Coordinates of C-alpha atoms in Angstrom, one line a residue:
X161 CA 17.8 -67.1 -7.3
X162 CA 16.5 -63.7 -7.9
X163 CA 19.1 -62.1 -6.3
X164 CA 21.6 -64.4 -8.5
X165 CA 19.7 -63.5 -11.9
X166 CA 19.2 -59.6 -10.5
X167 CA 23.1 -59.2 -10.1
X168 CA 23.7 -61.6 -13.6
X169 CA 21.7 -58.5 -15.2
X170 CA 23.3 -55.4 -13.6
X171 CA 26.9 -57.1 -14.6
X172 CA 25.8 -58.6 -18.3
X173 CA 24.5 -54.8 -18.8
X174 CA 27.9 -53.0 -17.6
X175 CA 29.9 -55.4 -19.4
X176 CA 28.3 -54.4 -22.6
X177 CA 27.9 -50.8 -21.9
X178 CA 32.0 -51.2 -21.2
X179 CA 32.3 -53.0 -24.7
X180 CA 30.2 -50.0 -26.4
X181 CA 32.3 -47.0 -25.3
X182 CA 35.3 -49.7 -25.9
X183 CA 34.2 -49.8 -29.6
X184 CA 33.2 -45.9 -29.4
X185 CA 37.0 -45.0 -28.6
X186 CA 38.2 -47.3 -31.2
X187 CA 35.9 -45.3 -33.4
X188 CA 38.2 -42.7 -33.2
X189 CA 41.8 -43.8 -32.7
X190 CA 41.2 -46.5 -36.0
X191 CA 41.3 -43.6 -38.0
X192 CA 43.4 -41.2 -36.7
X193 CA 46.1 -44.0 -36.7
X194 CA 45.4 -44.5 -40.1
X195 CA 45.7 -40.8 -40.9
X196 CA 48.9 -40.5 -38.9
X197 CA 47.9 -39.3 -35.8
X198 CA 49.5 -39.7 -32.6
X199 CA 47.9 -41.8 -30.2
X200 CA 48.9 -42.0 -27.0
X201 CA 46.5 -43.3 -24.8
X202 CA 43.5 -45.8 -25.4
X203 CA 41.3 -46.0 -21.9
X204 CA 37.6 -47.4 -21.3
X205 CA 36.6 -46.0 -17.9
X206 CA 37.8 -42.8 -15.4
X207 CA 39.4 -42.7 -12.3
X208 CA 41.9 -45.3 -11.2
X209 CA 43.6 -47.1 -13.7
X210 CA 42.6 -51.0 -13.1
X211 CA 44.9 -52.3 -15.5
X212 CA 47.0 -51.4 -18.9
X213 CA 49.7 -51.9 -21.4
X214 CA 51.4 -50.4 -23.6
X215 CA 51.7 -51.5 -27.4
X216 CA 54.2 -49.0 -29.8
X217 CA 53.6 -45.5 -28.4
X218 CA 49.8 -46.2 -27.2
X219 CA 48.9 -46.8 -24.1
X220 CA 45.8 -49.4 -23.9
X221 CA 44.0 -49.6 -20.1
X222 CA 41.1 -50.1 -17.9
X223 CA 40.4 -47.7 -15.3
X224 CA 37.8 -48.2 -12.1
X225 CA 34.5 -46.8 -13.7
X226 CA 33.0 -48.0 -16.4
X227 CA 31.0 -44.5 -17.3
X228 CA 33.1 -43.1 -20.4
X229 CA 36.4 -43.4 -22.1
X230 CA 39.1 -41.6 -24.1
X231 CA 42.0 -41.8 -26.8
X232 CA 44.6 -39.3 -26.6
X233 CA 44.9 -37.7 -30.0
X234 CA 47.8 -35.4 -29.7
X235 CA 47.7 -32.0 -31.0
X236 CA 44.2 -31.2 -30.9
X237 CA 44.7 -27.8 -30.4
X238 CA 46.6 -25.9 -32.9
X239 CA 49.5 -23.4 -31.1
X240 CA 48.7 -20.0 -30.1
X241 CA 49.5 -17.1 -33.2
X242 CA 52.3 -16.3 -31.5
X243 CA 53.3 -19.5 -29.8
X244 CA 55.7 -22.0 -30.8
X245 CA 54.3 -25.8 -31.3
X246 CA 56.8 -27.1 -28.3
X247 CA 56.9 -23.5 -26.7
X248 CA 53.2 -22.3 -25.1
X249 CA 53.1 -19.5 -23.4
X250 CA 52.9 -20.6 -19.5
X251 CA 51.6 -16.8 -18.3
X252 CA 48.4 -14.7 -19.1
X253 CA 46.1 -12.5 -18.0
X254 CA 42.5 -13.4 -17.6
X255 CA 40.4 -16.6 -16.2
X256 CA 39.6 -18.0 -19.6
X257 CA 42.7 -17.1 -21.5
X258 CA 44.8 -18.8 -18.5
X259 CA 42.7 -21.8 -19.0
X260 CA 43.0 -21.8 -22.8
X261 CA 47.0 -21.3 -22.2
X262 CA 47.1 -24.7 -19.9
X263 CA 45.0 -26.4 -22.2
X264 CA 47.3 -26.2 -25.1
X265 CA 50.7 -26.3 -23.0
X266 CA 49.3 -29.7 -22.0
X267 CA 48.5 -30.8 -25.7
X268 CA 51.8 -30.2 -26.2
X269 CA 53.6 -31.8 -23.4
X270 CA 53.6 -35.2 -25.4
X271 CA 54.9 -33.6 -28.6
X272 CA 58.3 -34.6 -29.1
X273 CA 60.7 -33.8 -32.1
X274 CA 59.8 -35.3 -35.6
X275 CA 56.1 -35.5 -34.2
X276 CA 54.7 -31.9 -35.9
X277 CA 53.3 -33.7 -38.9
X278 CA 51.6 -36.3 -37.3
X279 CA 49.5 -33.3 -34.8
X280 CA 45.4 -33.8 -35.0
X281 CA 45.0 -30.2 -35.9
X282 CA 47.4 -30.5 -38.9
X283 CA 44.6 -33.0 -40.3
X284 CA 42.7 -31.9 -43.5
X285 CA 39.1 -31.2 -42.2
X286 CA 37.6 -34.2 -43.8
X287 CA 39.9 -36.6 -42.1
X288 CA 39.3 -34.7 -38.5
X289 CA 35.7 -35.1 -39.5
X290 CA 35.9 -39.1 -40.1
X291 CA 38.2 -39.4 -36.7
X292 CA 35.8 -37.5 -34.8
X293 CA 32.2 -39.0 -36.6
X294 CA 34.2 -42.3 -36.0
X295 CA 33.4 -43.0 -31.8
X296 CA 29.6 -41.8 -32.4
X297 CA 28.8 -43.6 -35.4
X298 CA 29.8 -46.6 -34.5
X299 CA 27.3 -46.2 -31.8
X300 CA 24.7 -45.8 -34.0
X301 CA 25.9 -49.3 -36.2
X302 CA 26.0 -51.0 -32.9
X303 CA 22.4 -49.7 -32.0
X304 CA 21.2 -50.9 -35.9
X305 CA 22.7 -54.4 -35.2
X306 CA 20.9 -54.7 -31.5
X307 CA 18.1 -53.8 -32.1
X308 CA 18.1 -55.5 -35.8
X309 CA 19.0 -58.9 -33.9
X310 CA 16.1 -58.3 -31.9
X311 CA 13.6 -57.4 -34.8
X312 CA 15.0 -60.1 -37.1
X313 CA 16.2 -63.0 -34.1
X314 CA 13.4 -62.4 -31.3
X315 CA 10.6 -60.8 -33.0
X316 CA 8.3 -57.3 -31.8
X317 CA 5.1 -58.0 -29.2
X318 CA 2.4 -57.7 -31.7
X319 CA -1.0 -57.0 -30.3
X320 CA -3.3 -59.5 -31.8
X321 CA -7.7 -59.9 -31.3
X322 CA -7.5 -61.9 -28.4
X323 CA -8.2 -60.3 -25.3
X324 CA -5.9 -60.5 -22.7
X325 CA -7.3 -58.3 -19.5
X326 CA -10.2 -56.9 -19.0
X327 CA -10.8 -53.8 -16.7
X328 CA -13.2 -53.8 -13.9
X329 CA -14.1 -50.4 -13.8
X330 CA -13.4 -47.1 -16.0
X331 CA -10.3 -44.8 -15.1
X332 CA -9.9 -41.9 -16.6
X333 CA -6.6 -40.6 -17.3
X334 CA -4.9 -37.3 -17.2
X335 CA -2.0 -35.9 -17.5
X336 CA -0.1 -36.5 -14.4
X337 CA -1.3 -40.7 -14.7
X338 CA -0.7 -41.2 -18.1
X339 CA 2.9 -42.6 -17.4
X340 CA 2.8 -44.0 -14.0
X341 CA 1.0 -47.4 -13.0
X342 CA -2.8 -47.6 -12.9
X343 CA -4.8 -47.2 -9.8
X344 CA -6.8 -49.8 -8.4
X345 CA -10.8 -49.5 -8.8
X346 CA -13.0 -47.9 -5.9
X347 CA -16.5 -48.4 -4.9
X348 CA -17.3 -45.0 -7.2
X349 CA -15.7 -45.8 -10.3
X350 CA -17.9 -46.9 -13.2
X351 CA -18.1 -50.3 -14.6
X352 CA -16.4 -50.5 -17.6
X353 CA -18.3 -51.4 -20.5
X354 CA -16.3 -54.6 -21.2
X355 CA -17.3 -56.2 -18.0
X356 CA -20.7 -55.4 -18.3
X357 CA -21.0 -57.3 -21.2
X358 CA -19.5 -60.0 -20.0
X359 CA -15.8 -60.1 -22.8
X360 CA -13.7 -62.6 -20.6
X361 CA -10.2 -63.3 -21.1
X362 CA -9.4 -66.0 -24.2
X363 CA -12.3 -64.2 -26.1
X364 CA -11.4 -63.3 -29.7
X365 CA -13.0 -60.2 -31.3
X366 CA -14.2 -61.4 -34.6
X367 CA -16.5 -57.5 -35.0
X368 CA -17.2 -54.9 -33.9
X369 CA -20.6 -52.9 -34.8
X370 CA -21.2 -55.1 -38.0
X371 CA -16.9 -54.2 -38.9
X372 CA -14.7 -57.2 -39.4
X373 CA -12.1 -56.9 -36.8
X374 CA -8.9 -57.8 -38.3
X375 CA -6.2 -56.3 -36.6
X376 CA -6.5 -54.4 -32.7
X377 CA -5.6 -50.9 -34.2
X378 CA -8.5 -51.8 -36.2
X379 CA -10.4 -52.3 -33.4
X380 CA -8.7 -49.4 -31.3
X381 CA -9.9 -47.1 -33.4
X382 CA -13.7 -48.2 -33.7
X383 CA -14.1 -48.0 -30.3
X384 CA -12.4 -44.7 -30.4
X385 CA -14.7 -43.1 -32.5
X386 CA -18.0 -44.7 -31.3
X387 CA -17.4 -42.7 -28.0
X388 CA -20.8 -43.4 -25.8
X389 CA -22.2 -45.1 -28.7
X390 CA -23.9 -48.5 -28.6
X391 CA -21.5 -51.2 -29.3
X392 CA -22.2 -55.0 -30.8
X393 CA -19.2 -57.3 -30.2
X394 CA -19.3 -60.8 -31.7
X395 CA -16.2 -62.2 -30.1
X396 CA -15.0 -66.0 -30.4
X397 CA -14.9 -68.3 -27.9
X398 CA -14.9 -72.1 -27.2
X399 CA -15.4 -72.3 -31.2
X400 CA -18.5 -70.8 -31.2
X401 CA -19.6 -67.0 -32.1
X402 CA -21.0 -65.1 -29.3
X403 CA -22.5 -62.4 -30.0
X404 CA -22.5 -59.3 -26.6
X405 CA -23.7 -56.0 -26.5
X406 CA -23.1 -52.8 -24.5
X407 CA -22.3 -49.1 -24.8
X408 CA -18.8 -47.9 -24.9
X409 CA -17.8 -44.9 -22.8
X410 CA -16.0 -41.6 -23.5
X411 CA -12.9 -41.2 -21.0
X412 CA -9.7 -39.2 -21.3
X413 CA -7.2 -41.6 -22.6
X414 CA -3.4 -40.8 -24.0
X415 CA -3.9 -39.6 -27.8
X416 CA -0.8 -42.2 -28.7
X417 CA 1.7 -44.0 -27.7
X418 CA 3.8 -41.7 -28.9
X419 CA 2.3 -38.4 -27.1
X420 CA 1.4 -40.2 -23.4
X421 CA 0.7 -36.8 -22.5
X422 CA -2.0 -35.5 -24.8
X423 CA -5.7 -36.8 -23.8
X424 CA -8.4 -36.9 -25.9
X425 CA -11.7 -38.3 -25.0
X426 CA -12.7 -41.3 -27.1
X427 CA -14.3 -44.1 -26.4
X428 CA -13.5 -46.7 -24.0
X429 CA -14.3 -50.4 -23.9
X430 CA -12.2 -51.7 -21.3
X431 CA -10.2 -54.7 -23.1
X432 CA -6.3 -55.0 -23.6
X433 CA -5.1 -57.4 -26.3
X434 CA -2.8 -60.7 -26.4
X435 CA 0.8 -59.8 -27.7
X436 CA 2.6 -62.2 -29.6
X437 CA 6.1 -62.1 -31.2
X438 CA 6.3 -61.1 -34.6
X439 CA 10.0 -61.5 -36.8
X440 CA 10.2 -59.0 -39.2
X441 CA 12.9 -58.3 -42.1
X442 CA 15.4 -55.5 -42.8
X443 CA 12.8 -53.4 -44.0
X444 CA 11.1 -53.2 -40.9
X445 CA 14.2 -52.8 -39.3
X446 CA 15.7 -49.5 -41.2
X447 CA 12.1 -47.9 -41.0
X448 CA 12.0 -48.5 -37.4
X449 CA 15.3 -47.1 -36.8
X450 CA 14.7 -44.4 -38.9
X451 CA 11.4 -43.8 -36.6
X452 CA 13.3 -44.6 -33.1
X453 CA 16.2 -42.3 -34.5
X454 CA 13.8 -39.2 -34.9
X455 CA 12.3 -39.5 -31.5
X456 CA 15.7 -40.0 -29.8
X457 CA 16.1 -36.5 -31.2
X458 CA 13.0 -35.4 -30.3
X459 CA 13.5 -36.2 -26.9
X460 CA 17.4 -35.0 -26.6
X461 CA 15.2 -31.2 -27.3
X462 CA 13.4 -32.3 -24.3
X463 CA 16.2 -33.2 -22.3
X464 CA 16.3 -29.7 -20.5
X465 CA 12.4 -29.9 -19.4
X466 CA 12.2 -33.6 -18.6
X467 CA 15.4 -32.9 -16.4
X468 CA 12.7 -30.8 -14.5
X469 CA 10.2 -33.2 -13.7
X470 CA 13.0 -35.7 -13.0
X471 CA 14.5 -33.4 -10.2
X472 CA 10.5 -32.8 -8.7
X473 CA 10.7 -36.6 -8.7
X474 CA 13.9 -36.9 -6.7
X475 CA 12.8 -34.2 -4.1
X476 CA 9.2 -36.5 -3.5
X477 CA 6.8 -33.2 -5.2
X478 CA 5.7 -36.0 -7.9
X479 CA 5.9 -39.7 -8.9
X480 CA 8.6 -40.5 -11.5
X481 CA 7.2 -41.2 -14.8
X482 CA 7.7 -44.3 -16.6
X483 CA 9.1 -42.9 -19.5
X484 CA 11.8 -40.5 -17.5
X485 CA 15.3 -40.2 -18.7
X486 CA 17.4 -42.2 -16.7
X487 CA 21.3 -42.7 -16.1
X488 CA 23.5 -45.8 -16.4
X489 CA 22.7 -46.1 -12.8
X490 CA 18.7 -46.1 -13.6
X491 CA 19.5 -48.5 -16.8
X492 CA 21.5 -51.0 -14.7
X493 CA 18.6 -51.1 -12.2
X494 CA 16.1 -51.9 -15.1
X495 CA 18.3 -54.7 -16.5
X496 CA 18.4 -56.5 -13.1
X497 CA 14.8 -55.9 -13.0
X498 CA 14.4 -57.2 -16.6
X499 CA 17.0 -59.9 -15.8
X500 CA 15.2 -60.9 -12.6
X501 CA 11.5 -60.7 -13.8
X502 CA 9.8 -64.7 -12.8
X503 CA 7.4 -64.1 -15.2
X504 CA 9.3 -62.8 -18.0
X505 CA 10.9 -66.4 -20.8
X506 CA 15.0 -66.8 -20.8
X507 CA 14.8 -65.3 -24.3
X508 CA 12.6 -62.3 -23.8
X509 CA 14.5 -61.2 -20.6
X510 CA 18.0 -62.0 -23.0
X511 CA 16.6 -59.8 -26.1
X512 CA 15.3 -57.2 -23.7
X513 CA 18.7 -56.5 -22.3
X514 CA 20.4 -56.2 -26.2
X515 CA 16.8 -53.8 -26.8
X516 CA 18.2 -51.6 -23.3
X517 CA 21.9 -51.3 -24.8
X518 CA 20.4 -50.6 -27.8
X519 CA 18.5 -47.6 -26.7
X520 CA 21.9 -46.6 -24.7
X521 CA 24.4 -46.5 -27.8
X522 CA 21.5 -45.1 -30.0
X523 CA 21.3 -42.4 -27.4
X524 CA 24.9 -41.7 -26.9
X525 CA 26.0 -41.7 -30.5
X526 CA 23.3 -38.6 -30.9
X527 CA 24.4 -36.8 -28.6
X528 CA 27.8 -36.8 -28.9
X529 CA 26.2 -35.4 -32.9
X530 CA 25.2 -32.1 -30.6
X531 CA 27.6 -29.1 -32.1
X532 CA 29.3 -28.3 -29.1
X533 CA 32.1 -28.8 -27.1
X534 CA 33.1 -30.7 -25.0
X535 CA 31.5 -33.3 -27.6
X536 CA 32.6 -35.3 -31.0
X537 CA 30.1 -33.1 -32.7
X538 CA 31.6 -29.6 -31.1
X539 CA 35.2 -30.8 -33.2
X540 CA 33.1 -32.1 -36.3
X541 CA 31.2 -28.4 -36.4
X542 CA 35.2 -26.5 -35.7
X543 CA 36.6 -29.2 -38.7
X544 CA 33.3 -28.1 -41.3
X545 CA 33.9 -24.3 -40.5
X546 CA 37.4 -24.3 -40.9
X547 CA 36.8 -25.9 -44.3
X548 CA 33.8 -23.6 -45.0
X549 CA 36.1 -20.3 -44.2
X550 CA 38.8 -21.8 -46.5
X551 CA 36.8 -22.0 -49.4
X552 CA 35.2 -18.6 -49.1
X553 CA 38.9 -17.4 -49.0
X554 CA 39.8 -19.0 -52.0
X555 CA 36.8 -17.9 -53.6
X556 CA 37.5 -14.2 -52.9
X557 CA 41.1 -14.9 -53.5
X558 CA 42.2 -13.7 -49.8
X559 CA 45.0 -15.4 -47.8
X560 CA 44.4 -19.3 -46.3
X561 CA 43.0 -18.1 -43.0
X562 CA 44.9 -21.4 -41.6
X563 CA 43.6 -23.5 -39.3
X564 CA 40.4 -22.9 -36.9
X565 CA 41.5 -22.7 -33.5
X566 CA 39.1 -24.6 -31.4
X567 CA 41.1 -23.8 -28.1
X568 CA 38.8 -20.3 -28.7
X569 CA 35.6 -22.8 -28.1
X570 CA 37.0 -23.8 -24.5
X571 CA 34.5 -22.0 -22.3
X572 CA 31.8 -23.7 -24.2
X573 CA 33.4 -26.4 -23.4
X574 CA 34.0 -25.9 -19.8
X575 CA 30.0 -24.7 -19.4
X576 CA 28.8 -27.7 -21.3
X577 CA 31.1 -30.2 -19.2
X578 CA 29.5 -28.5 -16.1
X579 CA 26.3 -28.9 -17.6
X580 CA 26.9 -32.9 -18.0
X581 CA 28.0 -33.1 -14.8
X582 CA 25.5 -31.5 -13.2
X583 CA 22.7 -33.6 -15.4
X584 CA 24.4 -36.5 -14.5
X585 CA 24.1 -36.3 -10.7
X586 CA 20.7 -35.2 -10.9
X587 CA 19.8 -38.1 -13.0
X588 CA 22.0 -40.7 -10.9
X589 CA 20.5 -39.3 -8.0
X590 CA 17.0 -39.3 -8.9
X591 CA 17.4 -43.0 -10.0
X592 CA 18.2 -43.5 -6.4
X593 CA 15.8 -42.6 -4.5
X594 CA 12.9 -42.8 -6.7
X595 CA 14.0 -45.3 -9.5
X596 CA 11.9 -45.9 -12.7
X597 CA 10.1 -49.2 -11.9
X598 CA 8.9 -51.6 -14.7
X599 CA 5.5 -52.2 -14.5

């Protein structure tokens, strides 16, 4: 059965990461057919083609692997100065300028007569903006409605008074534990304070040091800032009040959630609290993804340094941290895991996989944002300088400097599709031989 439920996981996530880049493409080619633009092919996957049909003059298909897709937008790159639109040079000198000379020969191997109007590069900028914004942003809608369905439909784990777990002993953190599992307690570890004064599971904190207790961050931070300081708990249990007391210890422990990474030494208690699910509004919902949205960002400027500790992962010099980057690989293992999980509820294991495809199309649709090529956001950045240089021009009353050419932006292209390659292997293979485990 767990097998059955691991493999239901893996597929249920694949199918809707297909669906997302599905939607992502159709992003783009909605528009562009709207604006005129020929479309000639409309593919979710790479590699083999599994299947397709073809509908007018676009070609619709599935192809063996489900990790990306296109739409053919003919004539994204505007002729040479010197070129014809049918006729591109087939000969020149130089690596680069040979490759930019290919590239637009085979833009234009599809354009046929009566087709030079309805060329991608002929597009004012504002339309090549929408057809390019199109694929990203609807990733970004798709990742507001997941993870709204999940706020509004499931509810968020809300820590609550009630203890849940107490420690045995005191374990200081640091840097390198702060994301992996805890240790297990050894004859020279402390006795953490919690146990000492006998807090059991079930217990409910009504105060702590005289202070009402009413929510756990409440309580998480007056044990914080009583570091070694005495401690009176009056706790709730069996109906009555019971009334314990002890000394709380200071320990390195994670300054946030947030910043895993950063200790600070507080004071420690030893309790972890009850969670319970909490349904929230559309309020919650837009401030959370305004929150999640920053972070994603946050961590896309991290991408280069985590990719570091990820390959010392992969080569055995260090445990892979719980909060690593993974690929669709790493993702598909954590959904069977999620999917397969005995002591996880039907529904949290079902909202849990929307919450992991929400995180992926969140994810994508920023970074295909990132100003360069090969990406949406490298044609968005050529489509807002061509209009910028326009406007200056007619400002200073010089000639229309015409369209930009972003066949000139190819070996930023070419670097930058290296540079996902090789990210892409490092992260596939790391979530091979040393996978991010839950828990």
């Amino acid at each position: 059965m767990t097998a059955l439920m691991y493999t239901l996981g893996v597929v249920l996530f694949v199918v809707g990461v297909a669906a997302s880049i599905g939607l992502h493409e159709l992003g783009h080619m909605v528009p562009a057919k709207r604006f005129g633009v020929k479309v000639t092919q409309y593919f979710v996957g790479f590699g083999r083609t599994v299947w397709s049909t073809r509908r007018g003059e676009t070609e619709y298909g599935v192809k063996a692997v489900p990790l990306g897709g296109y739409v053919k937008l003919v004539g994204m790159l505007p002729p040479g100065p010197n070129d014809d639109p049918t006729k591109v040079r087939t000969s020149n000198t130089g690596m680069f300028t040979q490759l930019i000379s290919d590239a637009r020969a085979a833009e234009y191997e599809l354009v046929e007569p009566g087709d030079e109007d309805r060329l991608f590069y002929r597009l004012p900028w504002w339309k090549k903006v929408i057809v390019m914004a199109g694929g990203p942003t609807v990733n970004l809608v798709l990742a507001f409605l997941l993870f709204g369905s999940v706020f509004m439909l499931h509810g968020v784990p809300t820590p609550t008074t009630t203890i849940s777990q107490v420690s045995d002993c005191v374990i200081a953190a640091d840097a390198q534990s702060a994301n992996l599992p805890p240790r297990k307690c050894t004859a020279k570890d402390p006795v953490a304070p919690a146990k000492a004064a006998g807090l059991r599971i079930g217990d409910r904190i009504v105060s702590f040091n005289g202070q009402k207790v009413a929510s756990w961050d409440t309580l998480t931070t007056a044990i914080r800032a009583n570091r070694d300081g005495t401690a009176t708990i009056v706790v709730a249990r069996d109906g009555k009040l019971v009334t314990s007391r002890t000394s709380t210890t200071v320990s390195p422990r994670p300054e946030s959630v947030d910043h895993p990474d950063r200790l600070v030494k507080v004071g420690f208690l030893g309790v972890a609290p009850t969670s319970v699910l909490v349904k929230h509004g559309p309020g919650y919902v837009v401030s959370t993804m305004v929150d999640y949205t920053g972070k994603t960002v946050v961590a896309l400027g991290a991408m280069p340094a985590r990719l570091v500790d990820v390959s010392k992962a992969a080569l055995g010099l260090e445990p892979r941290r719980s909060d690593s980057p993974m690929s669709v690989v790493g993702a598909s293992r954590v959904a069977g895991e999620v999917a397969s999980s005995n002591a996880t509820p039907n529904g949290d294991k079902f909202f849990g996989l929307l919450a992991l495809l929400g995180g992926i199309n969140l994810f994508v649709g920023l970074f295909n944002f990132i100003p360069l090529l090969p990406l949406d956001g490298g044609h968005i950045a050529g489509a807002l300088y061509e209009a910028l240089r326009r406007a200056v021009a007619r400002l200073l009353h010089r000639p229309d400097p015409g369209y930009f050419d972003v066949a000139k932006l190819l070996p930023v292209a070419y670097i930058m599709a290296g540079v996902i390659l090789v990210m892409s292997v490092v992260l596939i293979y790391a979530d091979i031989v040393a996978p991010v485990r839950l828990g």
